[in-house]
Amino acid sequence: MSQTNNDSNIYTTGELAKKCGVSVRTVQYYDERSILVPSKLSEGGRRLYTEDDVRRMHIICFLRETGLPINSIAAIFAEKDPQKIISVLLDEQEEALRKELSECKAKLDLIEGIKSEMKEIESFSVESIGDIAQMMNQKNKLRKMRINMILAGLPVSILQVISIILWITHGIWWLFVLWICVAIPSGAAIAVYYFNHVAYICPECHKVFRPSLKEAFWAYHTPKMRRLTCNNCGRCGLCIEVYNKKEKNIDG
């Protein structure tokens, strides 16, 4: 219950704590740190707080919830114009929290990616996590390379569609022959480029290897794996595809 003196806006330490949803010890601690000094004292020396003190406590609690340390809050209220400082600090705190949120989101995406990849591995083991992590690290490079390949093959695909349409509608067959002459070497070049920029992880021995171009080209595959024979342990089965650019040998 509020204190006497017919002033319903005066609160004891316990009443202030209850009104603001904090412990009595918290109010006493802020008093000790001179962050929230009581506005009045009763005749018996009891600490009394006003509505202004209540508002100040709400601000302190809000700043604490944003993650600001006690020392910073004390320094803020020691200034003549704390509002401007609070505004700047809140901007900085917002930026820090957004960065932390972004980092947490990246970690969450990584965990979800690993869980997704685990479902596609034939025989999962603890060592497989290392394989998945390597695949996840190279995922963006692999995606970028595939996009570049699609863009490189787009003119040939357009030529194919045009040649078929003209052959059907106007009987112009030679353009389709031209497309075949262009498609075969360009397709071979794209295939060589692709397999020079990827390698495969064997789920059995966890070694990164490169199959022959012929084996890789004709092997059964999914968007992320290819059924190959490991040239290290001899296992035949699905292997994880990763970006791994083939380095040229330099003599001399």
CSV table of C-alpha atoms in Angstrom, one decimal:
chain,number,residue,atom,x,y,z
A,1,MET,CA,0.0,0.0,0.0
A,2,SER,CA,1.2,3.5,-0.7
A,3,GLN,CA,2.7,5.6,2.0
A,4,THR,CA,1.0,8.2,4.1
A,5,ASN,CA,1.1,12.0,3.7
A,6,ASN,CA,-2.1,11.7,1.6
A,7,ASP,CA,0.2,11.2,-1.4
A,8,SER,CA,-0.9,8.1,-3.4
A,9,ASN,CA,2.1,8.6,-5.8
A,10,ILE,CA,4.7,7.8,-3.2
A,11,TYR,CA,6.1,4.3,-3.1
A,12,THR,CA,8.3,2.3,-0.7
A,13,THR,CA,11.1,0.1,-2.0
A,14,GLY,CA,8.9,-2.9,-2.0
A,15,GLU,CA,6.0,-1.2,-3.7
A,16,LEU,CA,8.3,0.2,-6.4
A,17,ALA,CA,9.8,-3.3,-7.0
A,18,LYS,CA,6.3,-4.8,-7.3
A,19,LYS,CA,5.1,-2.1,-9.6
A,20,CYS,CA,8.0,-2.4,-12.0
A,21,GLY,CA,8.3,-6.2,-11.8
A,22,VAL,CA,11.7,-6.4,-10.3
A,23,SER,CA,13.1,-7.7,-7.0
A,24,VAL,CA,13.6,-5.5,-3.9
A,25,ARG,CA,17.3,-6.3,-4.1
A,26,THR,CA,17.4,-5.0,-7.7
A,27,VAL,CA,16.0,-1.6,-6.5
A,28,GLN,CA,18.5,-1.5,-3.7
A,29,TYR,CA,21.3,-2.3,-6.1
A,30,TYR,CA,20.4,0.5,-8.4
A,31,ASP,CA,20.3,2.8,-5.4
A,32,GLU,CA,23.8,1.7,-4.4
A,33,ARG,CA,25.0,2.4,-7.9
A,34,SER,CA,23.4,5.8,-7.8
A,35,ILE,CA,21.3,4.9,-10.9
A,36,LEU,CA,18.0,5.2,-9.1
A,37,VAL,CA,18.3,7.3,-5.9
A,38,PRO,CA,15.0,7.8,-4.0
A,39,SER,CA,13.5,11.2,-4.3
A,40,LYS,CA,12.3,11.3,-0.7
A,41,LEU,CA,13.1,9.9,2.7
A,42,SER,CA,10.4,9.3,5.4
A,43,GLU,CA,10.8,10.7,8.9
A,44,GLY,CA,12.1,7.2,9.9
A,45,GLY,CA,14.6,7.2,7.1
A,46,ARG,CA,12.8,4.9,4.8
A,47,ARG,CA,13.4,5.4,1.1
A,48,LEU,CA,10.4,6.7,-0.9
A,49,TYR,CA,10.0,6.9,-4.6
A,50,THR,CA,7.8,9.1,-6.8
A,51,GLU,CA,6.1,8.6,-10.2
A,52,ASP,CA,9.2,10.1,-11.8
A,53,ASP,CA,11.3,7.4,-10.1
A,54,VAL,CA,8.9,4.8,-11.5
A,55,ARG,CA,9.4,6.1,-15.0
A,56,ARG,CA,13.1,6.1,-14.5
A,57,MET,CA,13.0,2.5,-13.3
A,58,HIS,CA,11.0,1.5,-16.4
A,59,ILE,CA,13.7,3.1,-18.6
A,60,ILE,CA,16.5,1.3,-16.7
A,61,CYS,CA,14.7,-2.0,-17.1
A,62,PHE,CA,14.2,-1.4,-20.8
A,63,LEU,CA,17.9,-0.5,-21.3
A,64,ARG,CA,18.9,-3.7,-19.4
A,65,GLU,CA,16.6,-5.8,-21.6
A,66,THR,CA,18.4,-4.4,-24.7
A,67,GLY,CA,21.7,-5.8,-23.2
A,68,LEU,CA,23.3,-2.6,-22.1
A,69,PRO,CA,25.6,-3.1,-19.0
A,70,ILE,CA,25.0,-1.4,-15.7
A,71,ASN,CA,28.1,0.8,-16.1
A,72,SER,CA,26.8,2.2,-19.3
A,73,ILE,CA,23.4,2.9,-17.9
A,74,ALA,CA,24.9,4.7,-14.9
A,75,ALA,CA,27.1,6.8,-17.2
A,76,ILE,CA,24.0,7.7,-19.2
A,77,PHE,CA,22.0,9.0,-16.3
A,78,ALA,CA,25.1,10.9,-15.0
A,79,GLU,CA,24.9,13.1,-18.1
A,80,LYS,CA,22.9,16.4,-18.4
A,81,ASP,CA,21.1,15.2,-21.5
A,82,PRO,CA,20.7,11.4,-21.2
A,83,GLN,CA,18.0,11.2,-23.9
A,84,LYS,CA,20.4,11.9,-26.8
A,85,ILE,CA,22.9,9.4,-25.4
A,86,ILE,CA,20.2,6.7,-25.0
A,87,SER,CA,19.1,7.2,-28.6
A,88,VAL,CA,22.7,6.7,-29.9
A,89,LEU,CA,23.3,3.7,-27.7
A,90,LEU,CA,20.1,2.1,-28.7
A,91,ASP,CA,21.0,2.6,-32.4
A,92,GLU,CA,24.4,0.9,-31.7
A,93,GLN,CA,22.7,-1.9,-29.7
A,94,GLU,CA,20.2,-2.4,-32.4
A,95,GLU,CA,23.0,-2.8,-35.0
A,96,ALA,CA,24.8,-5.3,-32.7
A,97,LEU,CA,21.7,-7.3,-32.1
A,98,ARG,CA,20.9,-7.4,-35.8
A,99,LYS,CA,24.4,-8.7,-36.5
A,100,GLU,CA,24.0,-11.3,-33.8
A,101,LEU,CA,20.7,-12.3,-35.3
A,102,SER,CA,22.2,-12.6,-38.7
A,103,GLU,CA,25.0,-14.8,-37.3
A,104,CYS,CA,22.5,-17.0,-35.5
A,105,LYS,CA,20.4,-17.2,-38.7
A,106,ALA,CA,23.5,-18.4,-40.6
A,107,LYS,CA,24.3,-21.0,-38.0
A,108,LEU,CA,20.6,-22.2,-38.1
A,109,ASP,CA,20.7,-22.4,-41.9
A,110,LEU,CA,23.9,-24.5,-41.6
A,111,ILE,CA,22.3,-26.9,-39.1
A,112,GLU,CA,19.2,-27.2,-41.3
A,113,GLY,CA,21.4,-27.8,-44.3
A,114,ILE,CA,23.4,-30.5,-42.5
A,115,LYS,CA,20.2,-32.2,-41.4
A,116,SER,CA,18.9,-32.1,-44.9
A,117,GLU,CA,22.1,-33.6,-46.4
A,118,MET,CA,22.2,-36.3,-43.7
A,119,LYS,CA,18.9,-37.7,-45.1
A,120,GLU,CA,20.4,-38.3,-48.5
A,121,ILE,CA,23.6,-40.1,-47.4
A,122,GLU,CA,23.2,-43.9,-47.7
A,123,SER,CA,25.1,-44.9,-44.6
A,124,PHE,CA,25.6,-42.0,-42.1
A,125,SER,CA,28.4,-41.9,-39.7
A,126,VAL,CA,30.0,-39.3,-37.4
A,127,GLU,CA,32.7,-38.8,-40.0
A,128,SER,CA,30.0,-37.9,-42.6
A,129,ILE,CA,29.4,-34.6,-40.8
A,130,GLY,CA,32.9,-33.5,-41.9
A,131,ASP,CA,32.0,-34.5,-45.5
A,132,ILE,CA,28.7,-32.5,-45.3
A,133,ALA,CA,30.5,-29.5,-43.8
A,134,GLN,CA,32.9,-29.5,-46.7
A,135,MET,CA,30.1,-29.7,-49.1
A,136,MET,CA,28.2,-26.9,-47.4
A,137,ASN,CA,31.3,-24.6,-47.5
A,138,GLN,CA,31.6,-25.1,-51.3
A,139,LYS,CA,27.9,-24.9,-52.0
A,140,ASN,CA,27.8,-21.3,-53.2
A,141,LYS,CA,30.7,-21.9,-55.5
A,142,LEU,CA,29.1,-25.0,-56.9
A,143,ARG,CA,25.8,-23.1,-57.4
A,144,LYS,CA,27.5,-20.2,-59.1
A,145,MET,CA,29.3,-22.5,-61.5
A,146,ARG,CA,26.1,-24.3,-62.4
A,147,ILE,CA,24.4,-21.0,-63.1
A,148,ASN,CA,27.3,-19.9,-65.3
A,149,MET,CA,27.0,-23.2,-67.2
A,150,ILE,CA,23.2,-22.7,-67.8
A,151,LEU,CA,23.9,-19.1,-69.1
A,152,ALA,CA,26.6,-20.4,-71.4
A,153,GLY,CA,24.4,-23.1,-72.8
A,154,LEU,CA,21.4,-20.7,-73.2
A,155,PRO,CA,22.2,-19.5,-76.8
A,156,VAL,CA,22.6,-23.1,-78.0
A,157,SER,CA,19.2,-23.9,-76.5
A,158,ILE,CA,17.6,-20.9,-78.1
A,159,LEU,CA,19.1,-22.0,-81.5
A,160,GLN,CA,17.6,-25.4,-81.0
A,161,VAL,CA,14.1,-24.1,-80.4
A,162,ILE,CA,14.3,-21.7,-83.4
A,163,SER,CA,15.7,-24.4,-85.7
A,164,ILE,CA,12.9,-26.9,-84.8
A,165,ILE,CA,10.2,-24.2,-85.3
A,166,LEU,CA,11.6,-23.1,-88.7
A,167,TRP,CA,12.0,-26.8,-89.8
A,168,ILE,CA,8.3,-27.5,-89.0
A,169,THR,CA,6.8,-24.3,-90.2
A,170,HIS,CA,9.0,-23.4,-93.2
A,171,GLY,CA,10.9,-26.6,-94.0
A,172,ILE,CA,14.3,-25.0,-93.2
A,173,TRP,CA,16.2,-28.1,-92.0
A,174,TRP,CA,19.8,-26.9,-92.4
A,175,LEU,CA,19.5,-24.6,-89.3
A,176,PHE,CA,18.8,-27.8,-87.3
A,177,VAL,CA,21.9,-29.4,-88.7
A,178,LEU,CA,23.8,-26.3,-87.8
A,179,TRP,CA,22.5,-26.6,-84.3
A,180,ILE,CA,23.8,-30.2,-84.0
A,181,CYS,CA,27.2,-29.0,-85.2
A,182,VAL,CA,27.3,-26.4,-82.5
A,183,ALA,CA,25.6,-28.4,-79.7
A,184,ILE,CA,28.0,-31.4,-79.8
A,185,PRO,CA,31.3,-29.5,-79.3
A,186,SER,CA,29.8,-26.9,-77.0
A,187,GLY,CA,28.1,-29.7,-74.9
A,188,ALA,CA,31.5,-31.5,-74.7
A,189,ALA,CA,33.3,-28.4,-73.7
A,190,ILE,CA,30.7,-27.6,-70.9
A,191,ALA,CA,31.0,-31.2,-69.6
A,192,VAL,CA,34.8,-31.0,-69.5
A,193,TYR,CA,34.6,-27.6,-67.8
A,194,TYR,CA,32.1,-29.0,-65.2
A,195,PHE,CA,34.1,-32.1,-64.3
A,196,ASN,CA,37.3,-30.1,-64.0
A,197,HIS,CA,35.6,-28.0,-61.3
A,198,VAL,CA,34.0,-30.7,-59.2
A,199,ALA,CA,35.3,-33.6,-57.1
A,200,TYR,CA,33.5,-36.3,-55.1
A,201,ILE,CA,33.7,-37.4,-51.4
A,202,CYS,CA,33.5,-41.1,-50.8
A,203,PRO,CA,31.2,-41.8,-47.8
A,204,GLU,CA,33.3,-44.9,-47.0
A,205,CYS,CA,36.9,-43.6,-46.7
A,206,HIS,CA,36.0,-39.9,-46.7
A,207,LYS,CA,38.6,-39.2,-49.4
A,208,VAL,CA,38.1,-36.5,-52.1
A,209,PHE,CA,38.7,-38.0,-55.5
A,210,ARG,CA,38.1,-37.4,-59.2
A,211,PRO,CA,36.7,-40.1,-61.5
A,212,SER,CA,37.4,-40.4,-65.2
A,213,LEU,CA,35.5,-38.1,-67.4
A,214,LYS,CA,33.8,-41.1,-69.1
A,215,GLU,CA,32.7,-42.6,-65.8
A,216,ALA,CA,31.4,-39.3,-64.4
A,217,PHE,CA,29.5,-38.4,-67.5
A,218,TRP,CA,27.6,-41.7,-67.8
A,219,ALA,CA,27.1,-42.3,-64.1
A,220,TYR,CA,23.6,-42.2,-62.4
A,221,HIS,CA,23.3,-38.9,-60.5
A,222,THR,CA,21.1,-36.7,-58.4
A,223,PRO,CA,21.5,-32.9,-58.1
A,224,LYS,CA,24.0,-33.4,-55.2
A,225,MET,CA,25.5,-36.9,-55.7
A,226,ARG,CA,26.8,-39.3,-58.4
A,227,ARG,CA,27.2,-43.1,-58.3
A,228,LEU,CA,30.9,-43.7,-58.7
A,229,THR,CA,33.7,-46.1,-57.8
A,230,CYS,CA,36.1,-44.5,-55.3
A,231,ASN,CA,39.6,-44.8,-56.7
A,232,ASN,CA,40.9,-45.0,-53.1
A,233,CYS,CA,38.9,-47.7,-51.4
A,234,GLY,CA,37.0,-49.2,-54.4
A,235,ARG,CA,33.6,-48.5,-53.0
A,236,CYS,CA,30.9,-48.2,-55.6
A,237,GLY,CA,27.9,-46.1,-54.7
A,238,LEU,CA,26.6,-42.5,-54.4
A,239,CYS,CA,29.3,-40.0,-53.6
A,240,ILE,CA,28.9,-36.4,-52.6
A,241,GLU,CA,29.7,-33.8,-55.2
A,242,VAL,CA,31.7,-30.7,-54.1
A,243,TYR,CA,33.3,-27.8,-55.8
A,244,ASN,CA,37.0,-28.5,-56.3
A,245,LYS,CA,38.7,-26.8,-59.2
A,246,LYS,CA,41.3,-28.9,-60.9
A,247,GLU,CA,44.7,-27.2,-60.8
A,248,LYS,CA,46.8,-27.2,-63.9
A,249,ASN,CA,50.2,-28.8,-63.7
A,250,ILE,CA,53.0,-26.3,-64.3
A,251,ASP,CA,56.3,-27.7,-65.5
A,252,GLY,CA,59.6,-26.0,-65.4
